XYZ file of C-alpha atoms in Angstrom:
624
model
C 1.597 5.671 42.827
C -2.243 5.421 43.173
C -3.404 2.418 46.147
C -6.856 0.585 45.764
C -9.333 2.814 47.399
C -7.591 6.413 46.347
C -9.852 8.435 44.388
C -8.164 10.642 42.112
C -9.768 14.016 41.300
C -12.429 13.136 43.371
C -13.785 10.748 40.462
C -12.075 7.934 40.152
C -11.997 5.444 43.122
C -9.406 2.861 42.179
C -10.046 -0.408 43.009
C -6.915 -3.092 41.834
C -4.065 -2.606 39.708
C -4.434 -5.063 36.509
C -0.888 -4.082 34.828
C 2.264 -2.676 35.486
C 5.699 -1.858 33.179
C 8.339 0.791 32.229
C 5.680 2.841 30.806
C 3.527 3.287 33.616
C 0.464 1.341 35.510
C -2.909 0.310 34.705
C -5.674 0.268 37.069
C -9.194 -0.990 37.296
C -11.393 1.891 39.092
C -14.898 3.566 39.267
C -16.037 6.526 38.215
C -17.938 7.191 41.767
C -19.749 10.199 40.306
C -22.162 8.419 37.881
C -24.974 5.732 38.635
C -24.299 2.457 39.026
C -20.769 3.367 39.426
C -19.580 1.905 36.195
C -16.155 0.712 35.793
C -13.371 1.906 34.518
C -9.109 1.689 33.229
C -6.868 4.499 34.702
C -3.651 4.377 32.417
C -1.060 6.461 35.229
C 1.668 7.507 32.365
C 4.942 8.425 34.297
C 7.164 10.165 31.822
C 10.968 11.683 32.460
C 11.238 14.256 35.179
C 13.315 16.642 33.290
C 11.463 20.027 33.985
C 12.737 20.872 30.272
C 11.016 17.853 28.749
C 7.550 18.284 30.626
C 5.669 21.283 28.781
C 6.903 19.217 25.703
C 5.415 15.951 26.891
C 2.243 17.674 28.142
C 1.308 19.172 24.660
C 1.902 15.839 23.317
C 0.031 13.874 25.639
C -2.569 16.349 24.969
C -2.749 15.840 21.279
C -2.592 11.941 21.656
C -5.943 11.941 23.670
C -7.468 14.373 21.836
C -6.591 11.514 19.197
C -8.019 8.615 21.554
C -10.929 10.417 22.061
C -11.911 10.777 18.049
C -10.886 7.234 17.218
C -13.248 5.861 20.535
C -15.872 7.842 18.880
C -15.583 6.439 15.377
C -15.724 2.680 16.459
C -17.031 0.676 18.782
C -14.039 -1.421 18.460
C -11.938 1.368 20.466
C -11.924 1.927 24.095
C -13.897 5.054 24.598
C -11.518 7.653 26.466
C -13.558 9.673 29.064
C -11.457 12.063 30.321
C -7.584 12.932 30.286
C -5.371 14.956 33.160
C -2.183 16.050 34.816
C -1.685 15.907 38.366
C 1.690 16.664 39.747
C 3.534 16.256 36.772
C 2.163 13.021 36.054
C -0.122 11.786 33.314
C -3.387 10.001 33.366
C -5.762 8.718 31.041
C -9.556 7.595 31.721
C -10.915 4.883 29.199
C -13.873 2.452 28.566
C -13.541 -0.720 30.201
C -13.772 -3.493 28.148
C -15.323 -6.800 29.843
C -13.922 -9.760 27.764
C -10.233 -11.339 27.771
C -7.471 -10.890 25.540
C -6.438 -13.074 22.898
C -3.654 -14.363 24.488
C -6.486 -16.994 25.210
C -6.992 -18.021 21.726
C -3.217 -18.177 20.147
C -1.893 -20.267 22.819
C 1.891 -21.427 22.705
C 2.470 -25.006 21.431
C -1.404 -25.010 19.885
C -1.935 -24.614 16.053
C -5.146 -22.781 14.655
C -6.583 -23.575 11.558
C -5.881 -21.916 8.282
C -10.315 -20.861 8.668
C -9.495 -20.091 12.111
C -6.589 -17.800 11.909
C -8.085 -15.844 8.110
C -11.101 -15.215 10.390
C -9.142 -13.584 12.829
C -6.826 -11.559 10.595
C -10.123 -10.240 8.848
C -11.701 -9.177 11.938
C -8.195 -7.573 13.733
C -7.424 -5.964 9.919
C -11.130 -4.377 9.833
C -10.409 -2.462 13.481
C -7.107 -1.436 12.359
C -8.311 -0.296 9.146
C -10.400 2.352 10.849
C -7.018 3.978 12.584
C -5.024 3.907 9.487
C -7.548 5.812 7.810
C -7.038 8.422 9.867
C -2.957 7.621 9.696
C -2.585 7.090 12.787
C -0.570 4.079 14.010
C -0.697 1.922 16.759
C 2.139 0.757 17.167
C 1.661 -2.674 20.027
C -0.410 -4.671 18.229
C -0.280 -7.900 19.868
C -2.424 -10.653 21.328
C -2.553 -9.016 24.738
C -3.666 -5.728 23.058
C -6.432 -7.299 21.367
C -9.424 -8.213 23.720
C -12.483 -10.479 22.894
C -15.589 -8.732 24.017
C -17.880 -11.152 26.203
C -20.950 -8.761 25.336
C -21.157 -9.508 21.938
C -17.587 -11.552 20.955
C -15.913 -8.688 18.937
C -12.545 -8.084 19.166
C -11.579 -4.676 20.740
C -7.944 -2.671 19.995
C -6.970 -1.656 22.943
C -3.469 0.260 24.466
C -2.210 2.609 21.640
C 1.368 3.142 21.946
C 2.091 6.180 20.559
C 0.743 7.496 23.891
C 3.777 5.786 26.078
C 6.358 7.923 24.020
C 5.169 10.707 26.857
C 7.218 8.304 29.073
C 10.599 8.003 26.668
C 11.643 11.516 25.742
C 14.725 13.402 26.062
C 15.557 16.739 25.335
C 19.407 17.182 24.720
C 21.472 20.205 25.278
C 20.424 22.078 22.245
C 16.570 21.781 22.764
C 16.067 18.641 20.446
C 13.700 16.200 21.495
C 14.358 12.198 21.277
C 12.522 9.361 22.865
C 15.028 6.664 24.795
C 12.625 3.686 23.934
C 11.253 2.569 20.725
C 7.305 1.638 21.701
C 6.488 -1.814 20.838
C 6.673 -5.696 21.763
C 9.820 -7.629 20.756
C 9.316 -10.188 17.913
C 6.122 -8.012 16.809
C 7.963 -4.927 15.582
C 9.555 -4.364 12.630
C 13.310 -3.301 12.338
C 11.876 -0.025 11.247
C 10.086 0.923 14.411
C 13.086 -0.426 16.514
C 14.611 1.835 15.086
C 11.869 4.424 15.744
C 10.909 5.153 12.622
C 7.272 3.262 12.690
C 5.484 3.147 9.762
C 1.504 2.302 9.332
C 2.783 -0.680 7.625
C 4.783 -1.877 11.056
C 1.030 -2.658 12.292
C 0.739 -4.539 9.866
C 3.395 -6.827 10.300
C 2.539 -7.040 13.887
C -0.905 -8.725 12.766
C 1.188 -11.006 10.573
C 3.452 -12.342 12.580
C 0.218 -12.951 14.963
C -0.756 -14.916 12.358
C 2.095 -17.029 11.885
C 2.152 -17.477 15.832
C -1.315 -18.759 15.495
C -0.836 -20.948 12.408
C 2.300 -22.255 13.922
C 2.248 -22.037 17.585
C 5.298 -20.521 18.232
C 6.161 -17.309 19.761
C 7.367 -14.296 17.131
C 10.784 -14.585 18.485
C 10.962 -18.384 18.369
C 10.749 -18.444 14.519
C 13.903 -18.315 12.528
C 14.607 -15.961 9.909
C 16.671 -16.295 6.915
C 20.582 -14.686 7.872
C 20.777 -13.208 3.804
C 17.674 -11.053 4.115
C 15.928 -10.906 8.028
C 12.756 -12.830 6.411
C 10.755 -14.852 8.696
C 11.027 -18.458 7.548
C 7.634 -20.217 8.801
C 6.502 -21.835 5.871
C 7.501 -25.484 6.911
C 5.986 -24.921 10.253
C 2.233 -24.917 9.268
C -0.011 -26.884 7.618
C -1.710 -23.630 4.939
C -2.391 -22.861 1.504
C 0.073 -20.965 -0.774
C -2.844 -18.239 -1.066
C -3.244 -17.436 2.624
C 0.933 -17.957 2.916
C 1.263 -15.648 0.134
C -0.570 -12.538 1.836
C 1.074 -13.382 5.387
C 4.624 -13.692 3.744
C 4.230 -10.401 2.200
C 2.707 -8.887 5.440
C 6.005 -9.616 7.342
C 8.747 -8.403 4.871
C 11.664 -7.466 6.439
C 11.512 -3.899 4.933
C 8.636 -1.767 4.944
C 7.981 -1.197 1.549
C 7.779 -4.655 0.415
C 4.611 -5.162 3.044
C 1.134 -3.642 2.256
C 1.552 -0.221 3.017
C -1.630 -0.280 5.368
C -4.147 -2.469 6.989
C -6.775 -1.633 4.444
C -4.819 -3.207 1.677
C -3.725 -6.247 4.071
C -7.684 -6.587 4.889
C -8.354 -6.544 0.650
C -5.897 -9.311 0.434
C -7.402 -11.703 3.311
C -10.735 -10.714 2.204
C -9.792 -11.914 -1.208
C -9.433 -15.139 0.084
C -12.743 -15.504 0.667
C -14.953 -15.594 -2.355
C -18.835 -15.101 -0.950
C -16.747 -11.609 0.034
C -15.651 -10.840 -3.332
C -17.692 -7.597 -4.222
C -17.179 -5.735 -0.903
C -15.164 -2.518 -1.477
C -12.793 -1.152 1.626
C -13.569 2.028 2.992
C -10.025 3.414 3.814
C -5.983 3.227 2.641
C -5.921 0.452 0.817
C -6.591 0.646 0.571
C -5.075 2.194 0.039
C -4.246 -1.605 -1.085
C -3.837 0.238 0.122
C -5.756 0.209 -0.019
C -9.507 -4.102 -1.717
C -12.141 -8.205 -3.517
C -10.795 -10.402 -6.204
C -12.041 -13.350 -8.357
C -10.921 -17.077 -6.992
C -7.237 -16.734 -7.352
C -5.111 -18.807 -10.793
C -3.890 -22.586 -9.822
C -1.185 -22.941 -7.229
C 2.099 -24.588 -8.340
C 4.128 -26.218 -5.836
C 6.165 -23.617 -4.804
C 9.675 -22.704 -4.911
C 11.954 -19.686 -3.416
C 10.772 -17.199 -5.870
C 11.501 -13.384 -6.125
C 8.575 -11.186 -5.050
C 8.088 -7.713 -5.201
C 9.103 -4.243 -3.405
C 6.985 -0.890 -3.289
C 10.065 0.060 -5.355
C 12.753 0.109 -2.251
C 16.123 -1.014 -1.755
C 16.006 -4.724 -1.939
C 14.204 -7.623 -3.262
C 12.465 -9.953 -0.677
C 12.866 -13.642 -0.870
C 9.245 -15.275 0.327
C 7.019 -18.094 -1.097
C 4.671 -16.511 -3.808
C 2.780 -13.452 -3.449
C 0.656 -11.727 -1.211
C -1.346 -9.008 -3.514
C -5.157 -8.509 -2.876
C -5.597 -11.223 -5.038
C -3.842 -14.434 -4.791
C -1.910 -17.686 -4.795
C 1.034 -18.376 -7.201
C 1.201 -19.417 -10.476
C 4.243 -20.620 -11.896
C 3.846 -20.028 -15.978
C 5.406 -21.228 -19.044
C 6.417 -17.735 -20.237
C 4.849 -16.921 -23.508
C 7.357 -17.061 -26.479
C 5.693 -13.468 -27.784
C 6.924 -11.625 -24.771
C 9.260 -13.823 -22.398
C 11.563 -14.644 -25.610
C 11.458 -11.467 -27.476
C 10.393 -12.468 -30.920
C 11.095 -9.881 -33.499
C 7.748 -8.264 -34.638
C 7.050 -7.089 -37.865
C 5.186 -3.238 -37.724
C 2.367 -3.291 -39.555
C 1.361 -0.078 -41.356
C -1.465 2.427 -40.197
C -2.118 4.502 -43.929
C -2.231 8.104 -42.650
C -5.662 8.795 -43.778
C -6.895 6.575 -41.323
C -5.568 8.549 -38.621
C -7.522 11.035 -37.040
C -6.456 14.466 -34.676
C -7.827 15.048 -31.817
C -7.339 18.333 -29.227
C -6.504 18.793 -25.663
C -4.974 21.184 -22.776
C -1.985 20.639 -20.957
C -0.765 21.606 -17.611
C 2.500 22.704 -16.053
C 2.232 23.130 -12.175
C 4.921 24.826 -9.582
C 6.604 22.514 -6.728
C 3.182 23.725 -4.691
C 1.409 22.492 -7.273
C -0.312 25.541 -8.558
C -0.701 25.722 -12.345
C 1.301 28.228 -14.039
C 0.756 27.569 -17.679
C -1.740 25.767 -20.103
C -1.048 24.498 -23.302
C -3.425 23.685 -26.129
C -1.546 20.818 -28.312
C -2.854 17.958 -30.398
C -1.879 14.501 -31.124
C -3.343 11.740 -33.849
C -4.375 8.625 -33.165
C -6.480 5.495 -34.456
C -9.360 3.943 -33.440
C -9.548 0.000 -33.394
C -13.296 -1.889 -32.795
C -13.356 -4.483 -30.283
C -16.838 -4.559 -31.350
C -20.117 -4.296 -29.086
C -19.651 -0.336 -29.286
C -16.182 -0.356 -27.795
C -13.499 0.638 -29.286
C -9.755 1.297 -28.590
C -7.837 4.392 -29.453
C -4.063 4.432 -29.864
C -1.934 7.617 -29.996
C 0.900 8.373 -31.901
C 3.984 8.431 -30.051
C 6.686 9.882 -32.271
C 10.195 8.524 -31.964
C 13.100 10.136 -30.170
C 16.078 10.488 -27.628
C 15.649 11.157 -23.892
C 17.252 10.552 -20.334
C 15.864 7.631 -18.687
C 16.282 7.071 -14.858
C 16.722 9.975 -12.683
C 19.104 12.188 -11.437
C 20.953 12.048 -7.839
C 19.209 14.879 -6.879
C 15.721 13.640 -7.256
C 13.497 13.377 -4.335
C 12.765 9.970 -3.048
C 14.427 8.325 -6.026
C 15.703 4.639 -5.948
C 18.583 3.263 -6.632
C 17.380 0.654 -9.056
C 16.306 4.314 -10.976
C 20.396 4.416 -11.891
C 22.541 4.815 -14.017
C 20.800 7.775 -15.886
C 21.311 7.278 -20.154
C 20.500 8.379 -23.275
C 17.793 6.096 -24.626
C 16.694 6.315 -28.607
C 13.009 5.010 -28.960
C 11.732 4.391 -32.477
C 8.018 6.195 -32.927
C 4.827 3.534 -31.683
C 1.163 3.854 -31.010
C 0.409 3.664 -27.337
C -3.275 3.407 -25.742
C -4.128 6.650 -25.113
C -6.245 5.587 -21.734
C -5.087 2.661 -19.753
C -7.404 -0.763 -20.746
C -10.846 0.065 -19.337
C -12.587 -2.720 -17.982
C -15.422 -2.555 -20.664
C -12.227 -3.221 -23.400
C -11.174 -5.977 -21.633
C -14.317 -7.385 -21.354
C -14.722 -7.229 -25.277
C -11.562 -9.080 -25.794
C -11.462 -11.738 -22.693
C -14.845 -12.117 -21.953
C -14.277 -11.544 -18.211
C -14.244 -8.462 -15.665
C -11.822 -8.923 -12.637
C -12.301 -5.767 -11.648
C -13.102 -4.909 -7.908
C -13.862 -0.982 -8.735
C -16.396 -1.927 -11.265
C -17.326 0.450 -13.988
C -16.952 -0.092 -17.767
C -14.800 3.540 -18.332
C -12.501 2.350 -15.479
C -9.290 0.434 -15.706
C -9.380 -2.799 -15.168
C -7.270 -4.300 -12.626
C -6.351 -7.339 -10.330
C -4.995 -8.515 -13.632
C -1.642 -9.883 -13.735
C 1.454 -9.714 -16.222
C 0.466 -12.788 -17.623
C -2.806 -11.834 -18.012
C -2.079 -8.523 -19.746
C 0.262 -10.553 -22.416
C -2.907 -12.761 -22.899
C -4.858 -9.928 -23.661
C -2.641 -8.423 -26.114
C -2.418 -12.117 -27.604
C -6.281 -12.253 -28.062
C -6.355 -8.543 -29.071
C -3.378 -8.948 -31.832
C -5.570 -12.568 -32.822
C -9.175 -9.962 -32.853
C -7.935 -7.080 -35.309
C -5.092 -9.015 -37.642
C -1.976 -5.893 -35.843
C 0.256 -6.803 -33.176
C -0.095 -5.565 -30.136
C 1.826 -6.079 -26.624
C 2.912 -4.353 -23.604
C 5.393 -1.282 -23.780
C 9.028 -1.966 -22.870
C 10.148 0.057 -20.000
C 11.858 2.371 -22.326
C 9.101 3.118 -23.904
C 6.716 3.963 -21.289
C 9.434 6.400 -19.638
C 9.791 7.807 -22.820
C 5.792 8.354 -23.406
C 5.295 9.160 -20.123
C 7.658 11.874 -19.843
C 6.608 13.123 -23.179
C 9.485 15.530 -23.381
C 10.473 16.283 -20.052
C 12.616 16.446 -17.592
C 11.202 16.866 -14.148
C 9.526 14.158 -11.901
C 6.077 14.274 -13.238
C 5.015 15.740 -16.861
C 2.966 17.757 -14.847
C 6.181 19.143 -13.103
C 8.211 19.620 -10.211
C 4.833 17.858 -7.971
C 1.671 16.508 -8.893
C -2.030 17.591 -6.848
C -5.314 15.070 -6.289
C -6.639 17.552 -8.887
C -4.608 16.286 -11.577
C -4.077 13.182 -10.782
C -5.480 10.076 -8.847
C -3.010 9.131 -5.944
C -3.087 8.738 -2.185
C -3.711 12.874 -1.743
C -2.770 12.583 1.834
C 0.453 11.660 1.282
C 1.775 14.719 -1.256
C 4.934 14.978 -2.605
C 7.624 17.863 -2.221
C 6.087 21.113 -1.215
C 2.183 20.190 -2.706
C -0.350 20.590 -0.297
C -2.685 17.079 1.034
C -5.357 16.604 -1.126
C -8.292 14.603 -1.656
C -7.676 10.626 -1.521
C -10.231 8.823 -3.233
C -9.805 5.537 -2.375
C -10.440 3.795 -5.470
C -10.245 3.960 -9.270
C -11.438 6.578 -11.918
C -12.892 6.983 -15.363
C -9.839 6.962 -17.626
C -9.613 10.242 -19.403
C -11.141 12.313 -16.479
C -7.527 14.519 -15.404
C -5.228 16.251 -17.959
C -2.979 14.381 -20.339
C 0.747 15.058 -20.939
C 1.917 16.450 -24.376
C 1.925 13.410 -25.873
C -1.921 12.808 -25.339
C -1.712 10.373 -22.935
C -4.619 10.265 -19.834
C -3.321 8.508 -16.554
C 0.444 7.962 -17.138
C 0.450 9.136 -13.647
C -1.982 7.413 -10.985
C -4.946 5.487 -11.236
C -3.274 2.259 -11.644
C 0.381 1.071 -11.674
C 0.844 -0.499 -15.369
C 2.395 -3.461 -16.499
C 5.558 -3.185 -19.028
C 7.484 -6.344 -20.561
C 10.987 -6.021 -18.912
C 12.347 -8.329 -16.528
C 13.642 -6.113 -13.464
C 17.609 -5.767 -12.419
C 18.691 -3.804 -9.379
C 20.125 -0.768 -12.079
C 19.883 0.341 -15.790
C 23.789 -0.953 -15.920
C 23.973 -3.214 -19.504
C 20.176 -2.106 -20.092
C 19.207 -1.715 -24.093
C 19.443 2.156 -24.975
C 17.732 1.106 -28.079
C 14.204 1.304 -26.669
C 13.678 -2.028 -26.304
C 12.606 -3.814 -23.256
C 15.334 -5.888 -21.284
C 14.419 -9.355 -21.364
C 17.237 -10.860 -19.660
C 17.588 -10.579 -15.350
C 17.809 -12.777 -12.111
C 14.663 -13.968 -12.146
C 12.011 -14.442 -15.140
C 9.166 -14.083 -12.664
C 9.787 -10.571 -12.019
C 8.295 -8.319 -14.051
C 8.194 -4.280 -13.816
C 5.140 -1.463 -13.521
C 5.199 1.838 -13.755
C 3.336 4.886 -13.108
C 1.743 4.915 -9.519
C -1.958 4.122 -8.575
C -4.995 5.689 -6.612
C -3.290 3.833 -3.728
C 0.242 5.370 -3.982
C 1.792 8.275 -2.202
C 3.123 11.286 -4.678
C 6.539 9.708 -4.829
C 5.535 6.764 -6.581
C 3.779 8.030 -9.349
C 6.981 9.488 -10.755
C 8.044 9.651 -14.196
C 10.931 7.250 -13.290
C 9.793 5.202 -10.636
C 9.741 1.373 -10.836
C 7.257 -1.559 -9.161
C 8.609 -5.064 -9.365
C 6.262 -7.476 -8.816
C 6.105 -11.124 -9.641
C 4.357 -11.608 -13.228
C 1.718 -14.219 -11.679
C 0.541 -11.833 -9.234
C -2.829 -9.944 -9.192
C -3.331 -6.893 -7.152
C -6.626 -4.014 -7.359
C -4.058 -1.599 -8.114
C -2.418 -3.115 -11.097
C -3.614 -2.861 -14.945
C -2.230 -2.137 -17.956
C -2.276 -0.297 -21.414
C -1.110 -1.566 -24.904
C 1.314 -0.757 -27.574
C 1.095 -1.600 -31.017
C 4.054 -1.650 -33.600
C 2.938 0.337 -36.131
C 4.066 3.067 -38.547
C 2.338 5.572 -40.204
């Protein structure tokens, strides 16, 4: 163990020790060999002395620098790492020194930040952590101690990655498998997930949430009860805050993964949001993707109650207060009779000389996601004018039988994707590009768009704002419109097959707009664009329909329920569930990973909530 005054590698004088723990020591030293003698942090890493684990560890700890020293050179914000070295079997990194105390100085126990105060801080910790989880890369000890204030100019620097400290924790057993003894992280700031060590880019970000809550509240992470049904922090009562700002931290500490924003570029979209003079700035990264990205002033607040919110399509539904989307607050509403109640509508009749054919090329890919065929098929369709020189066009979706849900076998399926059955779905006319933002626009007279551009989709618009469209729209033209019923959209989406996307057994960035870096099956990583397209720009499916995979996740009527057990088979949507408030999408987003942007996968999301990955296209009841 290095004494003030050693010098190691003739460099580094050491001059006090400033930490110590089961991972190793920290030191403050000098780096003798340049002027001035500027200061320093040694990090001495002293992993398992297992001869079998140590050319293991060192190609590890070799990779994690090389990691520290691209992530230093990106921000300011990171703790430059200078240099990196072994000496007698023990590990030590060189970094930056950062002059400026933590911000264990700021959240102090029994003290209570304001709700200004502590959305301030979130933004700024959220914008540095945005910048690793671009790169995927996760950090895993986020915490006040971690997070130092800068005296030079006040910023807030991320310091003392942990995935470094696993060097310290691994094993190898008697059949050459490696496992680390320790999960890396601080006690009522990690997730069950990375206890389990399994961390997740979304563990950092309930790390910075329950930092929030701390500050808001003044109570240590492990001094706040959670509920005993579900593991969910229960804080609420504990602060004086608005339902917006308790919406976004609610849904950044979800017991389970999924249910949180998948990375801190989404989290930073949704505490920007809350700030309106910051409306129009667009994030960089995942979340981001929502990731993830802001919003226009969110609808009235009701006075809350235990409400269902919504899952990245998981296991369970979360119990929180409202809804933290990149958009929000909560809005309890009186559910409209047209869709809530399911009023019988009458199809009005399109005469089939007003219809109109139009040509395109489909594409079947390989589970590598190489095209092996092209089709040329056609499809008709009519055209309805919103006026202005927009117009709408709706496809003709001809009626039929198919297998909703998906098989056992499916990769990364959900169980609320069960029981497979044999749905019959009467023909309809379905938008054949999700609602552009320049259509709704024409019809509402408003653009909530972040990703502005008339030919993309609109979004940050909730289910309730969708049904108002198609109430408006239906009111415009004299036909009824409305959103698809699950059934439906499966049905058109799949346009005849079988296999997890229309395009196949795996979808590719050049086909469709998802989180590339995050591919699905045996695809390669592609390109992640980090924000919404034209409509119309990638291949259709067979039945002409652009972007039933990607782009944006898209409302449909049903209420959810855990399984398709006692759902209609007749096409309809399924009106009756647990909770009114919870209302399904489908289809994936520029945000999601591959898996999402199945045929068959489901979103549940409360119908009030607003998000810059959530739109919508219509359906009108029509025959030909």
């Amino acid at each position: 163990m290095p004494q003030p005054g050693d010098i190691l590698r003739n460099h580094y004088k050491i001059i006090k020790i400033l930490g110590s723990g089961g991972f190793g020591d920290t030191y403050l030293a000098q780096d003798i060999d340049l002027p001035g003698q500027p200061k320093c942090v040694v990090k001495h890493l002293k992993p398992n002395s297992d001869p079998a684990v140590l050319q293991i560890v060192r190609r590890l700890f070799d990779s994690e620098a090389q990691v520290l020293y691209k992530l230093g050179n990106d921000s300011d914000q990171i703790p430059r790492l200078f240099a990196h070295f072994e000496e007698n079997g023990e590990f030590y990194l060189v970094q930056e020194f950062v002059d400026g105390v933590d911000l264990s100085h700021e959240i102090i126990p029994g003290e209570k930040l304001t709700e200004i105060a502590v959305t301030k801080l979130l933004q700024e910790i959220l914008e540095i952590l945005a910048v690793v989880h671009k790169k995927n890369i996760i950090h895993r000890d986020i915490k006040p101690q971690n997070l130092m204030r800068r005296r030079q100019d006040g910023k807030i620097v991320l310091i003392d990655f942990g995935a470094v400290k696993e060097v310290n924790t691994m094993t190898v057993n008697t059949q050459g498998q490696t496992s680390f003894s320790v999960a890396i992280g601080s006690l009522g700031y990690m997730p069950s997930e990375q206890a389990a060590g399994q961390p997740k880019l979304s563990s950092d970000v309930y790390a910075v949430g329950m930092l929030g809550i701390q500050a808001l509240t003044g109570l240590q992470p492990n001094e706040l009860p959670k509920d005993p049904t579900d593991g969910e922090v229960i804080w609420r009562n504990l602060a004086n805050v608005t339902e917006k700002l308790a919406d976004v931290l609610n849904k950044m500490v979800s017991d389970y993964f999924r249910d949180r924003y998948l990375s801190a570029v989404e989290a930073l979209a949704a505490i920007t949001s809350l700030q309106p003079q910051q409306r129009q700035v667009t994030p960089t990264v995942p979340i981001p993707q929502p990731q993830q990205r802001q919003v226009p002033p969110p609808p009235p607040s009701a006075t809350p109650t235990k409400i269902i919110t919504p899952s990245w399509s998981r296991r369970k539904i979360i119990k929180t207060v409202g809804f933290a989307g990149a958009g929000l607050g909560l809005a309890i509403v009186v559910p409209r009779l047209s869709q809530s109640n399911s009023v019988p509508i009458t199809p009005f009749r399109i005469p089939s000389s007003s219809l109109q054919t139009f040509q395109f090329e489909t594409v079947t890919v390989d589970a590598k996601g190489k095209i092996t065929n092209r089709r040329n098929e056609e499809a008709r369709y009519f055209t309805e004018d919103l006026g202005n020189g927009v117009s709408l066009e709706m496809v003709q979706i001809p009626g039929g039988t198919f297998t909703m849900g998906s098989p056992e076998t499916e990769k990364d399926r959900e169980s609320d994707e069960s029981l497979q059955r044999q749905v019959t779905v009467p023909g309809f006319f379905m938008g054949k590009y999700e609602i552009t933002q320049a259509q709704y626009q024409a019809i509402m007279g408003t653009n909530p768009a972040n990703f502005k551009g008339e030919k993309r989709p609109v979004e940050q618009v909730s289910w309730d704002d969708a049904v108002e469209f198609c109430e408006k729209l239906s009111q415009k033209t004299g036909k009824t419109y409305r959103l698809p019923s699950e059934a439906e959209w499966e049905y058109a989406c799949r346009a005849g097959t079988t296999t997890p996307f229309y395009f196949g057994e795996t979808i590719t960035p050049d086909l469709v707009n998802y989180g590339g870096n995050n591919p699905y099956g045996s695809a390669p990583k592609g390109e992640y664009r980090q924000q919404t397209t034209n409509v119309g720009i990638f291949p259709p499916n067979s039945f002409g329909l652009y972007d039933m995979c990607g782009n944006i996740w898209e409302w449909c009527q049903d209420v959810h329920n855990n399984s398709y057990q006692g759902a209609p088979t007749d096409g309809s949507a399924w009106l009756i569930g647990s909770d009114n408030n919870i209302r399904l999408l489908r289809g994936g987003s520029w945000f999601s990973d591959a898996w999402a942007c199945r045929s068959d996968a489901r979103l549940r999301y409360a119908r009030a909530n607003r998000n810059i990955s959530f739109g919508f296209r219509v359906v009108a009841v029509a025959v030909a």
